[in-house]
PDB file of C-alpha atoms in Angstrom:
ATOM      1  CA  UNK A 189       1.995   6.686-128.628  1.00  0.00           C
ATOM      2  CA  UNK A 190       2.125   7.877-125.053  1.00  0.00           C
ATOM      3  CA  UNK A 191       5.394   7.616-123.156  1.00  0.00           C
ATOM      4  CA  UNK A 192       5.808   5.763-119.884  1.00  0.00           C
ATOM      5  CA  UNK A 193       7.697   8.805-118.723  1.00  0.00           C
ATOM      6  CA  UNK A 194       5.493  11.484-117.172  1.00  0.00           C
ATOM      7  CA  UNK A 195       6.131  15.102-118.033  1.00  0.00           C
ATOM      8  CA  UNK A 196       7.215  16.129-114.570  1.00  0.00           C
ATOM      9  CA  UNK A 197       9.908  13.438-114.463  1.00  0.00           C
ATOM     10  CA  UNK A 198      11.113  14.467-117.919  1.00  0.00           C
ATOM     11  CA  UNK A 199      11.134  18.148-116.958  1.00  0.00           C
ATOM     12  CA  UNK A 200      13.114  17.404-113.791  1.00  0.00           C
ATOM     13  CA  UNK A 201      15.744  15.406-115.684  1.00  0.00           C
ATOM     14  CA  UNK A 202      15.994  17.958-118.474  1.00  0.00           C
ATOM     15  CA  UNK A 203      16.228  20.901-116.068  1.00  0.00           C
ATOM     16  CA  UNK A 204      18.937  19.330-113.933  1.00  0.00           C
ATOM     17  CA  UNK A 205      21.054  18.164-116.863  1.00  0.00           C
ATOM     18  CA  UNK A 206      20.673  21.492-118.671  1.00  0.00           C
ATOM     19  CA  UNK A 207      21.811  23.563-115.683  1.00  0.00           C
ATOM     20  CA  UNK A 208      24.852  21.367-115.039  1.00  0.00           C
ATOM     21  CA  UNK A 209      25.945  21.467-118.690  1.00  0.00           C
ATOM     22  CA  UNK A 210      25.272  25.198-119.049  1.00  0.00           C
ATOM     23  CA  UNK A 211      27.551  26.069-116.140  1.00  0.00           C
ATOM     24  CA  UNK A 212      30.131  23.492-117.181  1.00  0.00           C
ATOM     25  CA  UNK A 213      30.290  25.200-120.589  1.00  0.00           C
ATOM     26  CA  UNK A 214      30.922  28.449-118.723  1.00  0.00           C
ATOM     27  CA  UNK A 215      33.739  26.954-116.650  1.00  0.00           C
ATOM     28  CA  UNK A 216      31.793  26.378-113.409  1.00  0.00           C
ATOM     29  CA  UNK A 217      31.359  22.932-111.852  1.00  0.00           C
ATOM     30  CA  UNK A 218      28.087  22.717-109.945  1.00  0.00           C
ATOM     31  CA  UNK A 219      26.849  19.796-107.861  1.00  0.00           C
ATOM     32  CA  UNK A 220      23.202  18.950-107.391  1.00  0.00           C
ATOM     33  CA  UNK A 221      21.987  19.767-103.911  1.00  0.00           C
ATOM     34  CA  UNK A 222      18.931  18.707-101.929  1.00  0.00           C
ATOM     35  CA  UNK A 223      18.530  22.057-100.252  1.00  0.00           C
ATOM     36  CA  UNK A 224      19.501  25.664-100.747  1.00  0.00           C
ATOM     37  CA  UNK A 225      20.571  28.080 -98.052  1.00  0.00           C
ATOM     38  CA  UNK A 226      21.021  31.507 -99.573  1.00  0.00           C
ATOM     39  CA  UNK A 227      21.697  33.240 -96.218  1.00  0.00           C
ATOM     40  CA  UNK A 228      22.421  36.909 -96.857  1.00  0.00           C
ATOM     41  CA  UNK A 229      24.201  36.412-100.147  1.00  0.00           C
ATOM     42  CA  UNK A 230      23.280  38.666-103.032  1.00  0.00           C
ATOM     43  CA  UNK A 231      21.114  36.859-105.557  1.00  0.00           C
ATOM     44  CA  UNK A 232      20.397  37.514-109.224  1.00  0.00           C
ATOM     45  CA  UNK A 233      17.512  35.909-111.091  1.00  0.00           C
ATOM     46  CA  UNK A 234      16.916  35.649-114.824  1.00  0.00           C
ATOM     47  CA  UNK A 235      13.315  35.109-115.875  1.00  0.00           C
ATOM     48  CA  UNK A 236      11.987  33.950-119.236  1.00  0.00           C
ATOM     49  CA  UNK A 237       8.423  33.251-120.305  1.00  0.00           C
ATOM     50  CA  UNK A 238       7.583  30.621-122.894  1.00  0.00           C
ATOM     51  CA  UNK A 239       4.518  29.578-124.871  1.00  0.00           C
ATOM     52  CA  UNK A 240       3.582  26.770-127.216  1.00  0.00           C
ATOM     53  CA  UNK A 241       0.735  24.536-128.315  1.00  0.00           C
ATOM     54  CA  UNK A 242       1.496  22.056-125.542  1.00  0.00           C
ATOM     55  CA  UNK A 243       2.305  24.365-122.645  1.00  0.00           C
ATOM     56  CA  UNK A 244       3.138  27.825-121.410  1.00  0.00           C
ATOM     57  CA  UNK A 245       5.000  28.984-118.355  1.00  0.00           C
ATOM     58  CA  UNK A 246       8.093  30.519-116.837  1.00  0.00           C
ATOM     59  CA  UNK A 247      11.708  29.582-116.262  1.00  0.00           C
ATOM     60  CA  UNK A 248      13.625  31.256-113.451  1.00  0.00           C
ATOM     61  CA  UNK A 249      17.353  30.813-112.886  1.00  0.00           C
ATOM     62  CA  UNK A 250      18.582  32.226-109.577  1.00  0.00           C
ATOM     63  CA  UNK A 251      22.285  32.472-108.806  1.00  0.00           C
ATOM     64  CA  UNK A 252      23.760  33.631-105.509  1.00  0.00           C
ATOM     65  CA  UNK A 253      26.995  34.052-103.595  1.00  0.00           C
ATOM     66  CA  UNK A 254      30.178  33.284-105.502  1.00  0.00           C
ATOM     67  CA  UNK A 255      28.307  32.626-108.733  1.00  0.00           C
ATOM     68  CA  UNK A 256      27.068  36.199-108.763  1.00  0.00           C
ATOM     69  CA  UNK A 257      30.381  37.599-107.555  1.00  0.00           C
ATOM     70  CA  UNK A 258      32.143  35.792-110.384  1.00  0.00           C
ATOM     71  CA  UNK A 259      30.017  37.912-112.661  1.00  0.00           C
ATOM     72  CA  UNK A 260      31.848  41.010-111.459  1.00  0.00           C
ATOM     73  CA  UNK A 261      34.233  40.956-114.389  1.00  0.00           C
ATOM     74  CA  UNK A 262      31.377  40.933-116.859  1.00  0.00           C
ATOM     75  CA  UNK A 263      30.049  44.115-118.375  1.00  0.00           C
ATOM     76  CA  UNK A 264      26.629  43.864-116.794  1.00  0.00           C
ATOM     77  CA  UNK A 265      25.407  41.369-114.168  1.00  0.00           C
ATOM     78  CA  UNK A 266      21.759  41.803-115.128  1.00  0.00           C
ATOM     79  CA  UNK A 267      22.593  41.086-118.737  1.00  0.00           C
ATOM     80  CA  UNK A 268      24.728  38.120-117.702  1.00  0.00           C
ATOM     81  CA  UNK A 269      21.979  36.416-115.681  1.00  0.00           C
ATOM     82  CA  UNK A 270      19.501  37.185-118.451  1.00  0.00           C
ATOM     83  CA  UNK A 271      21.745  35.537-121.020  1.00  0.00           C
ATOM     84  CA  UNK A 272      22.349  32.521-118.758  1.00  0.00           C
ATOM     85  CA  UNK A 273      18.586  32.022-118.387  1.00  0.00           C
ATOM     86  CA  UNK A 274      18.229  32.480-122.150  1.00  0.00           C
ATOM     87  CA  UNK A 275      20.815  29.780-122.822  1.00  0.00           C
ATOM     88  CA  UNK A 276      19.195  27.534-120.194  1.00  0.00           C
ATOM     89  CA  UNK A 277      15.732  27.719-121.777  1.00  0.00           C
ATOM     90  CA  UNK A 278      17.406  27.172-125.151  1.00  0.00           C
ATOM     91  CA  UNK A 279      18.873  23.893-123.892  1.00  0.00           C
ATOM     92  CA  UNK A 280      15.537  22.852-122.405  1.00  0.00           C
ATOM     93  CA  UNK A 281      13.742  23.726-125.616  1.00  0.00           C
ATOM     94  CA  UNK A 282      16.194  21.657-127.647  1.00  0.00           C
ATOM     95  CA  UNK A 283      15.794  18.662-125.308  1.00  0.00           C
ATOM     96  CA  UNK A 284      12.007  18.844-125.627  1.00  0.00           C
ATOM     97  CA  UNK A 285      12.059  18.834-129.439  1.00  0.00           C
ATOM     98  CA  UNK A 286      12.443  15.034-129.805  1.00  0.00           C
ATOM     99  CA  UNK A 287       9.247  14.647-127.725  1.00  0.00           C
ATOM    100  CA  UNK A 288       7.346  16.781-130.204  1.00  0.00           C
ATOM    101  CA  UNK A 289       7.184  19.707-127.784  1.00  0.00           C
ATOM    102  CA  UNK A 290       7.935  23.102-129.294  1.00  0.00           C
ATOM    103  CA  UNK A 291       8.071  26.231-127.175  1.00  0.00           C
ATOM    104  CA  UNK A 292       8.672  29.834-128.146  1.00  0.00           C
ATOM    105  CA  UNK A 293      10.581  32.005-125.761  1.00  0.00           C
ATOM    106  CA  UNK A 294      10.479  35.650-124.770  1.00  0.00           C
ATOM    107  CA  UNK A 295      13.493  37.838-124.154  1.00  0.00           C
ATOM    108  CA  UNK A 296      14.794  37.611-120.563  1.00  0.00           C
ATOM    109  CA  UNK A 297      14.378  40.003-117.668  1.00  0.00           C
ATOM    110  CA  UNK A 298      16.499  40.132-114.513  1.00  0.00           C
ATOM    111  CA  UNK A 299      15.951  40.686-110.794  1.00  0.00           C
ATOM    112  CA  UNK A 300      18.445  41.383-108.015  1.00  0.00           C
ATOM    113  CA  UNK A 301      17.783  40.768-104.333  1.00  0.00           C
ATOM    114  CA  UNK A 302      18.203  38.575-101.277  1.00  0.00           C
ATOM    115  CA  UNK A 303      16.617  35.214-100.449  1.00  0.00           C
ATOM    116  CA  UNK A 304      14.756  34.939-103.721  1.00  0.00           C
ATOM    117  CA  UNK A 305      12.527  31.945-102.997  1.00  0.00           C
ATOM    118  CA  UNK A 306       9.915  30.715-105.453  1.00  0.00           C
ATOM    119  CA  UNK A 307       6.917  28.516-104.780  1.00  0.00           C
ATOM    120  CA  UNK A 308       4.300  27.007-107.035  1.00  0.00           C
ATOM    121  CA  UNK A 309       0.924  25.385-106.448  1.00  0.00           C
ATOM    122  CA  UNK A 310       1.253  23.704-109.819  1.00  0.00           C
ATOM    123  CA  UNK A 311       1.956  20.109-108.833  1.00  0.00           C
ATOM    124  CA  UNK A 312       1.463  18.802-112.365  1.00  0.00           C
ATOM    125  CA  UNK A 313       4.345  20.420-114.187  1.00  0.00           C
ATOM    126  CA  UNK A 314       6.473  22.577-111.899  1.00  0.00           C
ATOM    127  CA  UNK A 315       9.947  21.386-111.045  1.00  0.00           C
ATOM    128  CA  UNK A 316      12.818  22.898-109.137  1.00  0.00           C
ATOM    129  CA  UNK A 317      16.467  21.888-108.902  1.00  0.00           C
ATOM    130  CA  UNK A 318      19.118  23.222-106.559  1.00  0.00           C
ATOM    131  CA  UNK A 319      22.863  23.273-107.117  1.00  0.00           C
ATOM    132  CA  UNK A 320      25.863  24.210-105.061  1.00  0.00           C
ATOM    133  CA  UNK A 321      29.437  25.282-105.581  1.00  0.00           C
ATOM    134  CA  UNK A 322      32.004  26.677-103.132  1.00  0.00           C
ATOM    135  CA  UNK A 323      30.568  29.878-101.669  1.00  0.00           C
ATOM    136  CA  UNK A 324      27.360  29.905-103.652  1.00  0.00           C
ATOM    137  CA  UNK A 325      24.849  28.086-105.735  1.00  0.00           C
ATOM    138  CA  UNK A 326      21.924  28.210-108.085  1.00  0.00           C
ATOM    139  CA  UNK A 327      18.278  27.276-108.199  1.00  0.00           C
ATOM    140  CA  UNK A 328      16.402  26.598-111.423  1.00  0.00           C
ATOM    141  CA  UNK A 329      12.624  26.671-111.440  1.00  0.00           C
ATOM    142  CA  UNK A 330      10.553  25.491-114.401  1.00  0.00           C
ATOM    143  CA  UNK A 331       6.842  26.124-114.016  1.00  0.00           C
ATOM    144  CA  UNK A 332       4.659  25.008-116.937  1.00  0.00           C
ATOM    145  CA  UNK A 333       0.924  24.996-117.388  1.00  0.00           C
ATOM    146  CA  UNK A 334       0.073  22.074-119.659  1.00  0.00           C
ATOM    147  CA  UNK A 335      -2.572  22.365-122.386  1.00  0.00           C
ATOM    148  CA  UNK A 336      -5.798  20.435-121.920  1.00  0.00           C
ATOM    149  CA  UNK A 337      -5.372  16.880-123.172  1.00  0.00           C
ATOM    150  CA  UNK A 338      -1.570  17.091-123.250  1.00  0.00           C
ATOM    151  CA  UNK A 339       0.032  13.671-123.363  1.00  0.00           C
ATOM    152  CA  UNK A 340       3.772  13.156-123.425  1.00  0.00           C
ATOM    153  CA  UNK A 341       4.847  11.318-126.572  1.00  0.00           C
ATOM    154  CA  UNK A 342       7.706   8.884-127.037  1.00  0.00           C
ATOM    155  CA  UNK A 343      10.926  10.582-128.061  1.00  0.00           C
ATOM    156  CA  UNK A 344      11.697  10.357-131.751  1.00  0.00           C
ATOM    157  CA  UNK A 345      15.149   9.834-133.184  1.00  0.00           C
ATOM    158  CA  UNK A 346      14.328  11.491-136.478  1.00  0.00           C
ATOM    159  CA  UNK A 347      15.694  14.923-135.667  1.00  0.00           C
ATOM    160  CA  UNK A 348      18.943  14.496-137.567  1.00  0.00           C
ATOM    161  CA  UNK A 349      19.003  18.159-138.520  1.00  0.00           C
ATOM    162  CA  UNK A 350      18.682  19.362-134.939  1.00  0.00           C
ATOM    163  CA  UNK A 351      21.730  21.295-133.798  1.00  0.00           C
ATOM    164  CA  UNK A 352      23.068  21.012-130.284  1.00  0.00           C
ATOM    165  CA  UNK A 353      24.832  23.556-128.090  1.00  0.00           C
ATOM    166  CA  UNK A 354      28.255  24.604-129.316  1.00  0.00           C
ATOM    167  CA  UNK A 355      27.746  23.094-132.771  1.00  0.00           C
ATOM    168  CA  UNK A 356      28.405  24.994-135.983  1.00  0.00           C
ATOM    169  CA  UNK A 357      27.033  24.279-139.414  1.00  0.00           C
ATOM    170  CA  UNK A 358      27.959  26.220-142.537  1.00  0.00           C
ATOM    171  CA  UNK A 359      25.431  26.095-145.399  1.00  0.00           C
TER     172      UNK A 359
ATOM    173  CA  UNK B 140      45.763  45.391-146.035  1.00  0.00           C
ATOM    174  CA  UNK B 141      42.795  46.504-143.915  1.00  0.00           C
ATOM    175  CA  UNK B 142      41.221  44.184-141.378  1.00  0.00           C
ATOM    176  CA  UNK B 143      37.911  42.536-142.165  1.00  0.00           C
ATOM    177  CA  UNK B 144      35.052  44.208-140.283  1.00  0.00           C
ATOM    178  CA  UNK B 145      32.406  42.094-138.544  1.00  0.00           C
ATOM    179  CA  UNK B 146      29.085  43.415-137.221  1.00  0.00           C
ATOM    180  CA  UNK B 147      27.805  41.662-134.079  1.00  0.00           C
ATOM    181  CA  UNK B 148      24.028  41.923-133.602  1.00  0.00           C
ATOM    182  CA  UNK B 149      22.838  40.664-130.206  1.00  0.00           C
ATOM    183  CA  UNK B 150      20.673  42.165-127.459  1.00  0.00           C
ATOM    184  CA  UNK B 151      22.983  40.716-124.793  1.00  0.00           C
ATOM    185  CA  UNK B 152      25.982  42.913-123.982  1.00  0.00           C
ATOM    186  CA  UNK B 153      27.597  39.821-122.429  1.00  0.00           C
ATOM    187  CA  UNK B 154      27.480  37.944-125.737  1.00  0.00           C
ATOM    188  CA  UNK B 155      28.567  40.990-127.745  1.00  0.00           C
ATOM    189  CA  UNK B 156      31.545  41.366-125.421  1.00  0.00           C
ATOM    190  CA  UNK B 157      32.481  37.662-125.695  1.00  0.00           C
ATOM    191  CA  UNK B 158      32.231  37.634-129.491  1.00  0.00           C
ATOM    192  CA  UNK B 159      34.015  40.957-129.808  1.00  0.00           C
ATOM    193  CA  UNK B 160      36.898  39.742-127.649  1.00  0.00           C
ATOM    194  CA  UNK B 161      37.305  36.533-129.660  1.00  0.00           C
ATOM    195  CA  UNK B 162      37.289  38.383-132.984  1.00  0.00           C
ATOM    196  CA  UNK B 163      39.522  41.312-132.053  1.00  0.00           C
ATOM    197  CA  UNK B 164      42.084  38.887-130.615  1.00  0.00           C
ATOM    198  CA  UNK B 165      41.979  37.112-133.982  1.00  0.00           C
ATOM    199  CA  UNK B 166      42.682  40.378-135.795  1.00  0.00           C
ATOM    200  CA  UNK B 167      39.206  41.475-136.917  1.00  0.00           C
ATOM    201  CA  UNK B 168      37.569  44.872-136.542  1.00  0.00           C
ATOM    202  CA  UNK B 169      34.121  44.733-134.959  1.00  0.00           C
ATOM    203  CA  UNK B 170      30.999  46.863-134.771  1.00  0.00           C
ATOM    204  CA  UNK B 171      28.015  46.170-132.502  1.00  0.00           C
ATOM    205  CA  UNK B 172      24.237  46.552-132.721  1.00  0.00           C
ATOM    206  CA  UNK B 173      21.685  45.777-129.997  1.00  0.00           C
ATOM    207  CA  UNK B 174      18.783  44.388-132.056  1.00  0.00           C
ATOM    208  CA  UNK B 175      17.584  43.705-135.583  1.00  0.00           C
ATOM    209  CA  UNK B 176      16.498  47.288-136.212  1.00  0.00           C
ATOM    210  CA  UNK B 177      19.883  48.693-135.179  1.00  0.00           C
ATOM    211  CA  UNK B 178      21.632  45.921-137.096  1.00  0.00           C
ATOM    212  CA  UNK B 179      19.822  46.662-140.357  1.00  0.00           C
ATOM    213  CA  UNK B 180      20.457  50.397-139.919  1.00  0.00           C
ATOM    214  CA  UNK B 181      24.150  49.803-139.254  1.00  0.00           C
ATOM    215  CA  UNK B 182      24.488  47.647-142.373  1.00  0.00           C
ATOM    216  CA  UNK B 183      22.691  50.261-144.465  1.00  0.00           C
ATOM    217  CA  UNK B 184      24.969  53.016-143.191  1.00  0.00           C
ATOM    218  CA  UNK B 185      28.282  51.150-143.511  1.00  0.00           C
ATOM    219  CA  UNK B 186      29.438  49.741-146.838  1.00  0.00           C
ATOM    220  CA  UNK B 187      32.656  48.370-145.349  1.00  0.00           C
ATOM    221  CA  UNK B 188      31.083  45.592-143.232  1.00  0.00           C
ATOM    222  CA  UNK B 189      32.450  42.251-144.434  1.00  0.00           C
ATOM    223  CA  UNK B 190      30.325  39.920-142.337  1.00  0.00           C
ATOM    224  CA  UNK B 191      27.469  39.855-139.818  1.00  0.00           C
ATOM    225  CA  UNK B 192      26.993  37.625-136.767  1.00  0.00           C
ATOM    226  CA  UNK B 193      23.371  37.755-135.658  1.00  0.00           C
ATOM    227  CA  UNK B 194      21.279  36.476-132.738  1.00  0.00           C
ATOM    228  CA  UNK B 195      17.735  35.226-133.394  1.00  0.00           C
ATOM    229  CA  UNK B 196      15.624  36.129-130.345  1.00  0.00           C
ATOM    230  CA  UNK B 197      15.864  39.897-129.933  1.00  0.00           C
ATOM    231  CA  UNK B 198      13.398  42.690-129.155  1.00  0.00           C
ATOM    232  CA  UNK B 199      11.980  45.079-131.803  1.00  0.00           C
ATOM    233  CA  UNK B 200      13.175  42.989-134.775  1.00  0.00           C
ATOM    234  CA  UNK B 201      14.400  39.426-134.411  1.00  0.00           C
ATOM    235  CA  UNK B 202      17.393  38.013-136.253  1.00  0.00           C
ATOM    236  CA  UNK B 203      15.424  36.136-138.908  1.00  0.00           C
ATOM    237  CA  UNK B 204      13.424  39.257-139.724  1.00  0.00           C
ATOM    238  CA  UNK B 205      16.648  41.243-139.967  1.00  0.00           C
ATOM    239  CA  UNK B 206      18.180  38.562-142.182  1.00  0.00           C
ATOM    240  CA  UNK B 207      15.230  38.721-144.592  1.00  0.00           C
ATOM    241  CA  UNK B 208      15.273  42.525-144.624  1.00  0.00           C
ATOM    242  CA  UNK B 209      19.019  42.772-145.257  1.00  0.00           C
ATOM    243  CA  UNK B 210      19.094  40.013-147.867  1.00  0.00           C
ATOM    244  CA  UNK B 211      16.148  41.642-149.584  1.00  0.00           C
ATOM    245  CA  UNK B 212      18.484  44.364-150.753  1.00  0.00           C
ATOM    246  CA  UNK B 213      20.582  43.460-153.788  1.00  0.00           C
ATOM    247  CA  UNK B 214      23.722  45.181-152.487  1.00  0.00           C
ATOM    248  CA  UNK B 215      23.831  42.707-149.578  1.00  0.00           C
ATOM    249  CA  UNK B 216      23.575  39.645-151.769  1.00  0.00           C
ATOM    250  CA  UNK B 217      27.119  38.516-151.023  1.00  0.00           C
ATOM    251  CA  UNK B 218      27.284  39.713-147.407  1.00  0.00           C
ATOM    252  CA  UNK B 219      27.854  36.610-145.236  1.00  0.00           C
ATOM    253  CA  UNK B 220      25.482  36.382-142.257  1.00  0.00           C
ATOM    254  CA  UNK B 221      26.071  33.791-139.536  1.00  0.00           C
ATOM    255  CA  UNK B 222      23.327  33.125-136.990  1.00  0.00           C
ATOM    256  CA  UNK B 223      24.446  32.716-133.338  1.00  0.00           C
ATOM    257  CA  UNK B 224      21.561  31.659-131.118  1.00  0.00           C
ATOM    258  CA  UNK B 225      20.225  29.322-128.430  1.00  0.00           C
ATOM    259  CA  UNK B 226      17.777  27.901-131.001  1.00  0.00           C
ATOM    260  CA  UNK B 227      18.517  24.490-132.518  1.00  0.00           C
ATOM    261  CA  UNK B 228      15.174  23.835-134.142  1.00  0.00           C
ATOM    262  CA  UNK B 229      15.540  22.378-137.681  1.00  0.00           C
ATOM    263  CA  UNK B 230      12.628  24.468-139.042  1.00  0.00           C
ATOM    264  CA  UNK B 231      14.315  27.709-137.976  1.00  0.00           C
ATOM    265  CA  UNK B 232      17.685  26.617-139.362  1.00  0.00           C
ATOM    266  CA  UNK B 233      16.069  25.808-142.695  1.00  0.00           C
ATOM    267  CA  UNK B 234      14.262  29.143-142.688  1.00  0.00           C
ATOM    268  CA  UNK B 235      17.545  30.976-142.135  1.00  0.00           C
ATOM    269  CA  UNK B 236      19.284  28.971-144.853  1.00  0.00           C
ATOM    270  CA  UNK B 237      16.489  29.750-147.296  1.00  0.00           C
ATOM    271  CA  UNK B 238      16.682  33.449-146.412  1.00  0.00           C
ATOM    272  CA  UNK B 239      20.381  33.542-147.245  1.00  0.00           C
ATOM    273  CA  UNK B 240      22.245  32.877-143.979  1.00  0.00           C
ATOM    274  CA  UNK B 241      25.636  31.217-144.419  1.00  0.00           C
ATOM    275  CA  UNK B 242      25.695  29.281-141.156  1.00  0.00           C
ATOM    276  CA  UNK B 243      24.248  28.596-137.732  1.00  0.00           C
ATOM    277  CA  UNK B 244      25.878  28.233-134.297  1.00  0.00           C
ATOM    278  CA  UNK B 245      24.036  27.187-131.144  1.00  0.00           C
ATOM    279  CA  UNK B 246      25.169  29.099-128.026  1.00  0.00           C
ATOM    280  CA  UNK B 247      27.342  28.879-126.063  1.00  0.00           C
ATOM    281  CA  UNK B 248      29.933  29.210-128.817  1.00  0.00           C
ATOM    282  CA  UNK B 249      33.495  27.954-128.818  1.00  0.00           C
ATOM    283  CA  UNK B 250      35.771  30.877-129.663  1.00  0.00           C
ATOM    284  CA  UNK B 251      38.083  28.867-131.935  1.00  0.00           C
ATOM    285  CA  UNK B 252      35.123  27.483-133.882  1.00  0.00           C
ATOM    286  CA  UNK B 253      33.614  30.946-134.335  1.00  0.00           C
ATOM    287  CA  UNK B 254      36.905  32.494-135.424  1.00  0.00           C
ATOM    288  CA  UNK B 255      37.486  29.675-137.926  1.00  0.00           C
ATOM    289  CA  UNK B 256      34.025  30.225-139.399  1.00  0.00           C
ATOM    290  CA  UNK B 257      34.550  33.990-139.636  1.00  0.00           C
ATOM    291  CA  UNK B 258      37.924  33.527-141.328  1.00  0.00           C
ATOM    292  CA  UNK B 259      36.392  31.172-143.855  1.00  0.00           C
ATOM    293  CA  UNK B 260      33.377  33.363-144.604  1.00  0.00           C
ATOM    294  CA  UNK B 261      35.297  36.640-144.856  1.00  0.00           C
ATOM    295  CA  UNK B 262      37.903  35.057-147.144  1.00  0.00           C
ATOM    296  CA  UNK B 263      35.293  33.825-149.625  1.00  0.00           C
TER     297      UNK B 263
END
């Protein structure tokens, strides 16, 4: 049965919620923002490709300003942004599962630069969300190419065995 | 009494550092490997590893492939392997369980939860 929810609306909700919860789990409170002004702040971007029967595409998580600076204490900023994008696509993947959407993800790559702006001409399934925090912010960009005939299904509640972030199960 | 030794297999140095910090603070010795190939080689070369914590999505050899390879050797039959990954898909969890994994954690991990699991699995 087709859902009343269109994919782009679902993707927007999932992306926004996933970014907020990812950073919250890492001790950073972000607020959603209507616009992003990176100015001359250093930016780091983590990029992950994904594929599946229903779609394929790219997720990009860009962090700048204080968010990147707060990575100074970490062993490797490139690795850090790569792992953050990895955990972000993991959350998105897990939120898509109840809708019958399964994606497979690649290992992340990282970029460093200034004013890393992304655009897409894919109006069907590309969504972007911006976030701010004191002295910095983040932009998440989810760009999917949907398979021919793709139709978003109603979410199922039958995934009792699905594990969520932070959960542990011992066999 | 010697400390239990835990091998951390993850391609992210950030995660290896976080796990290593949590375990060393809890009194464990740790070793690290950057992917499934290095993980399997490290296990083969070190008979004193008491437990393995392993990511799933890694280059060269992923964590499930490493799990199957390591558990395919009789000497590793009782070696506890805990999967630590962003994946929460039931089919993958079942596959890991069938291959001999002892548990599954979805990242990001809570340090106290991880340490409790390691204590339990290394004491068994």
